[in-house]
């Protein structure tokens, strides 16, 4: 674990800003301005409604995060136009005018834990800023070493509205709130020796839940997989089709269907479906997932489920005049997989090893890129 903590700044890609703003005054607003929004607008922004591990003020601030993302023009009219006409207010007003409506942020318990660690540590130590940010992310999201993340800290503000607008008035904090690449959020609030309170929000790109619920990937590709599995003493040859989806060039989702043919001391054939997710960092791809397989040995069927972890290199050899070449798209993956076969039926298969190591290659056949609106400069 200590080794991972020391290396995490190399792997993490974080975006955050230092500094904070004094509390804007919203004495005339009741219930954070609820009366200015329709019931549908107000309720749809409340994605943290049932996430009671976060305090009510943090959950209400997440609602305000979503309102400014979903309705930037109306948010400016309701809240920003009521502020004194200062340079910061004018800059914020113009930024919201340039912002296009976007998806809302959804809560994530891992991001909450990272924020809570920071509020407790900084509260008792009187620390300000984003200390140990990469290490905190590595602890709560150990398999997500290339997820794009960000953090905002607000010191001294009491209400959810004060916190949210105070962050929006700061360019760096505003960039995190209005970044359309973020899909997840977690926040924590705690006592701070120097400022009374400290409210911390952590942000990240989409996770597998967002993808499975309909989020479109930036890149989608299909290809073929060839390789070996099941150990060398009872070797099997594998071949099949694979679907890859990539989100923001960092998050990887893979589905594969493969046929397995026993070739060495092995009379078993099989058909498998595997689903995995992971992260991409340059030419390195690390994924974990589950494979379900039906094996047939002379008419006897057995069914296995297998957790797997795979490390791969996204690399092409002797390409474009170089010994090897690595591009943005996944074209050729050389993969090493470890898995454990867990029998789900009563009929065991002596040809199937419990522990196995597989070597395979993915060859891309076709890639589809989906163009998305980029965030306007703020």
PDB file of N, CA and C in Angstrom, residues 109-142:
ATOM      1  N   UNK A 109     -20.062   7.423  -3.374  1.00  0.00           N
ATOM      2  CA  UNK A 109     -19.630   7.260  -1.987  1.00  0.00           C
ATOM      3  C   UNK A 109     -18.107   7.298  -1.871  1.00  0.00           C
ATOM      4  N   UNK A 110     -17.375   6.834  -2.882  1.00  0.00           N
ATOM      5  CA  UNK A 110     -15.910   6.883  -2.826  1.00  0.00           C
ATOM      6  C   UNK A 110     -15.414   8.318  -2.805  1.00  0.00           C
ATOM      7  N   UNK A 111     -16.032   9.170  -3.624  1.00  0.00           N
ATOM      8  CA  UNK A 111     -15.643  10.582  -3.635  1.00  0.00           C
ATOM      9  C   UNK A 111     -15.993  11.251  -2.314  1.00  0.00           C
ATOM     10  N   UNK A 112     -17.116  10.837  -1.715  1.00  0.00           N
ATOM     11  CA  UNK A 112     -17.470  11.343  -0.392  1.00  0.00           C
ATOM     12  C   UNK A 112     -16.404  10.985   0.638  1.00  0.00           C
ATOM     13  N   UNK A 113     -15.931   9.745   0.599  1.00  0.00           N
ATOM     14  CA  UNK A 113     -14.922   9.314   1.562  1.00  0.00           C
ATOM     15  C   UNK A 113     -13.621  10.095   1.396  1.00  0.00           C
ATOM     16  N   UNK A 114     -13.240  10.365   0.143  1.00  0.00           N
ATOM     17  CA  UNK A 114     -12.032  11.155  -0.103  1.00  0.00           C
ATOM     18  C   UNK A 114     -12.193  12.570   0.441  1.00  0.00           C
ATOM     19  N   UNK A 115     -13.387  13.137   0.266  1.00  0.00           N
ATOM     20  CA  UNK A 115     -13.655  14.485   0.780  1.00  0.00           C
ATOM     21  C   UNK A 115     -13.701  14.490   2.302  1.00  0.00           C
ATOM     22  N   UNK A 116     -14.294  13.453   2.883  1.00  0.00           N
ATOM     23  CA  UNK A 116     -14.398  13.395   4.345  1.00  0.00           C
ATOM     24  C   UNK A 116     -13.023  13.286   4.997  1.00  0.00           C
ATOM     25  N   UNK A 117     -12.142  12.487   4.404  1.00  0.00           N
ATOM     26  CA  UNK A 117     -10.778  12.382   4.936  1.00  0.00           C
ATOM     27  C   UNK A 117     -10.113  13.752   4.995  1.00  0.00           C
ATOM     28  N   UNK A 118     -10.325  14.538   3.929  1.00  0.00           N
ATOM     29  CA  UNK A 118      -9.663  15.835   3.854  1.00  0.00           C
ATOM     30  C   UNK A 118     -10.268  16.828   4.844  1.00  0.00           C
ATOM     31  N   UNK A 119     -11.600  16.819   4.996  1.00  0.00           N
ATOM     32  CA  UNK A 119     -12.223  17.777   5.918  1.00  0.00           C
ATOM     33  C   UNK A 119     -11.796  17.499   7.358  1.00  0.00           C
ATOM     34  N   UNK A 120     -11.700  16.240   7.738  1.00  0.00           N
ATOM     35  CA  UNK A 120     -11.306  15.907   9.113  1.00  0.00           C
ATOM     36  C   UNK A 120      -9.847  16.270   9.359  1.00  0.00           C
ATOM     37  N   UNK A 121      -8.970  15.872   8.416  1.00  0.00           N
ATOM     38  CA  UNK A 121      -7.547  16.173   8.577  1.00  0.00           C
ATOM     39  C   UNK A 121      -7.291  17.676   8.595  1.00  0.00           C
ATOM     40  N   UNK A 122      -7.832  18.384   7.609  1.00  0.00           N
ATOM     41  CA  UNK A 122      -7.571  19.818   7.524  1.00  0.00           C
ATOM     42  C   UNK A 122      -8.258  20.580   8.644  1.00  0.00           C
ATOM     43  N   UNK A 123      -9.415  20.063   9.100  1.00  0.00           N
ATOM     44  CA  UNK A 123     -10.120  20.746  10.185  1.00  0.00           C
ATOM     45  C   UNK A 123      -9.332  20.788  11.470  1.00  0.00           C
ATOM     46  N   UNK A 124      -8.751  19.667  11.857  1.00  0.00           N
ATOM     47  CA  UNK A 124      -7.991  19.609  13.105  1.00  0.00           C
ATOM     48  C   UNK A 124      -6.579  20.165  12.964  1.00  0.00           C
ATOM     49  N   UNK A 125      -6.015  20.117  11.758  1.00  0.00           N
ATOM     50  CA  UNK A 125      -4.648  20.603  11.560  1.00  0.00           C
ATOM     51  C   UNK A 125      -4.604  22.050  11.107  1.00  0.00           C
ATOM     52  N   UNK A 126      -5.769  22.640  10.813  1.00  0.00           N
ATOM     53  CA  UNK A 126      -5.882  24.009  10.301  1.00  0.00           C
ATOM     54  C   UNK A 126      -5.252  24.153   8.922  1.00  0.00           C
ATOM     55  N   UNK A 127      -5.148  23.043   8.202  1.00  0.00           N
ATOM     56  CA  UNK A 127      -4.562  23.041   6.863  1.00  0.00           C
ATOM     57  C   UNK A 127      -5.566  23.606   5.854  1.00  0.00           C
ATOM     58  N   UNK A 128      -5.051  24.295   4.811  1.00  0.00           N
ATOM     59  CA  UNK A 128      -5.886  24.737   3.701  1.00  0.00           C
ATOM     60  C   UNK A 128      -5.262  24.235   2.401  1.00  0.00           C
ATOM     61  N   UNK A 129      -6.093  24.079   1.389  1.00  0.00           N
ATOM     62  CA  UNK A 129      -5.596  23.583   0.119  1.00  0.00           C
ATOM     63  C   UNK A 129      -6.009  22.144  -0.119  1.00  0.00           C
ATOM     64  N   UNK A 130      -5.228  21.440  -0.926  1.00  0.00           N
ATOM     65  CA  UNK A 130      -5.615  20.105  -1.404  1.00  0.00           C
ATOM     66  C   UNK A 130      -4.558  19.063  -1.067  1.00  0.00           C
ATOM     67  N   UNK A 131      -4.122  19.042   0.174  1.00  0.00           N
ATOM     68  CA  UNK A 131      -3.082  18.124   0.592  1.00  0.00           C
ATOM     69  C   UNK A 131      -3.456  16.664   0.399  1.00  0.00           C
ATOM     70  N   UNK A 132      -2.466  15.881  -0.066  1.00  0.00           N
ATOM     71  CA  UNK A 132      -2.602  14.434  -0.244  1.00  0.00           C
ATOM     72  C   UNK A 132      -3.790  14.064  -1.133  1.00  0.00           C
ATOM     73  N   UNK A 133      -4.082  14.905  -2.108  1.00  0.00           N
ATOM     74  CA  UNK A 133      -5.231  14.642  -2.987  1.00  0.00           C
ATOM     75  C   UNK A 133      -5.070  13.326  -3.745  1.00  0.00           C
ATOM     76  N   UNK A 134      -3.934  13.127  -4.394  1.00  0.00           N
ATOM     77  CA  UNK A 134      -3.714  11.907  -5.170  1.00  0.00           C
ATOM     78  C   UNK A 134      -3.735  10.670  -4.284  1.00  0.00           C
ATOM     79  N   UNK A 135      -3.162  10.781  -3.106  1.00  0.00           N
ATOM     80  CA  UNK A 135      -3.140   9.643  -2.196  1.00  0.00           C
ATOM     81  C   UNK A 135      -4.541   9.290  -1.714  1.00  0.00           C
ATOM     82  N   UNK A 136      -5.356  10.295  -1.436  1.00  0.00           N
ATOM     83  CA  UNK A 136      -6.741  10.027  -1.013  1.00  0.00           C
ATOM     84  C   UNK A 136      -7.517   9.325  -2.119  1.00  0.00           C
ATOM     85  N   UNK A 137      -7.328   9.774  -3.350  1.00  0.00           N
ATOM     86  CA  UNK A 137      -8.009   9.144  -4.470  1.00  0.00           C
ATOM     87  C   UNK A 137      -7.537   7.709  -4.672  1.00  0.00           C
ATOM     88  N   UNK A 138      -6.261   7.461  -4.456  1.00  0.00           N
ATOM     89  CA  UNK A 138      -5.743   6.116  -4.602  1.00  0.00           C
ATOM     90  C   UNK A 138      -6.332   5.184  -3.553  1.00  0.00           C
ATOM     91  N   UNK A 139      -6.569   5.686  -2.350  1.00  0.00           N
ATOM     92  CA  UNK A 139      -7.127   4.864  -1.277  1.00  0.00           C
ATOM     93  C   UNK A 139      -8.573   4.488  -1.572  1.00  0.00           C
ATOM     94  N   UNK A 140      -9.403   5.454  -1.962  1.00  0.00           N
ATOM     95  CA  UNK A 140     -10.834   5.188  -2.132  1.00  0.00           C
ATOM     96  C   UNK A 140     -11.163   4.610  -3.503  1.00  0.00           C
ATOM     97  N   UNK A 141     -10.282   4.813  -4.500  1.00  0.00           N
ATOM     98  CA  UNK A 141     -10.503   4.272  -5.836  1.00  0.00           C
ATOM     99  C   UNK A 141      -9.216   3.617  -6.324  1.00  0.00           C
ATOM    100  N   UNK A 142      -8.804   2.506  -5.677  1.00  0.00           N
ATOM    101  CA  UNK A 142      -7.483   1.924  -5.976  1.00  0.00           C
ATOM    102  C   UNK A 142      -7.325   1.392  -7.388  1.00  0.00           C
TER     103      UNK A 142
END
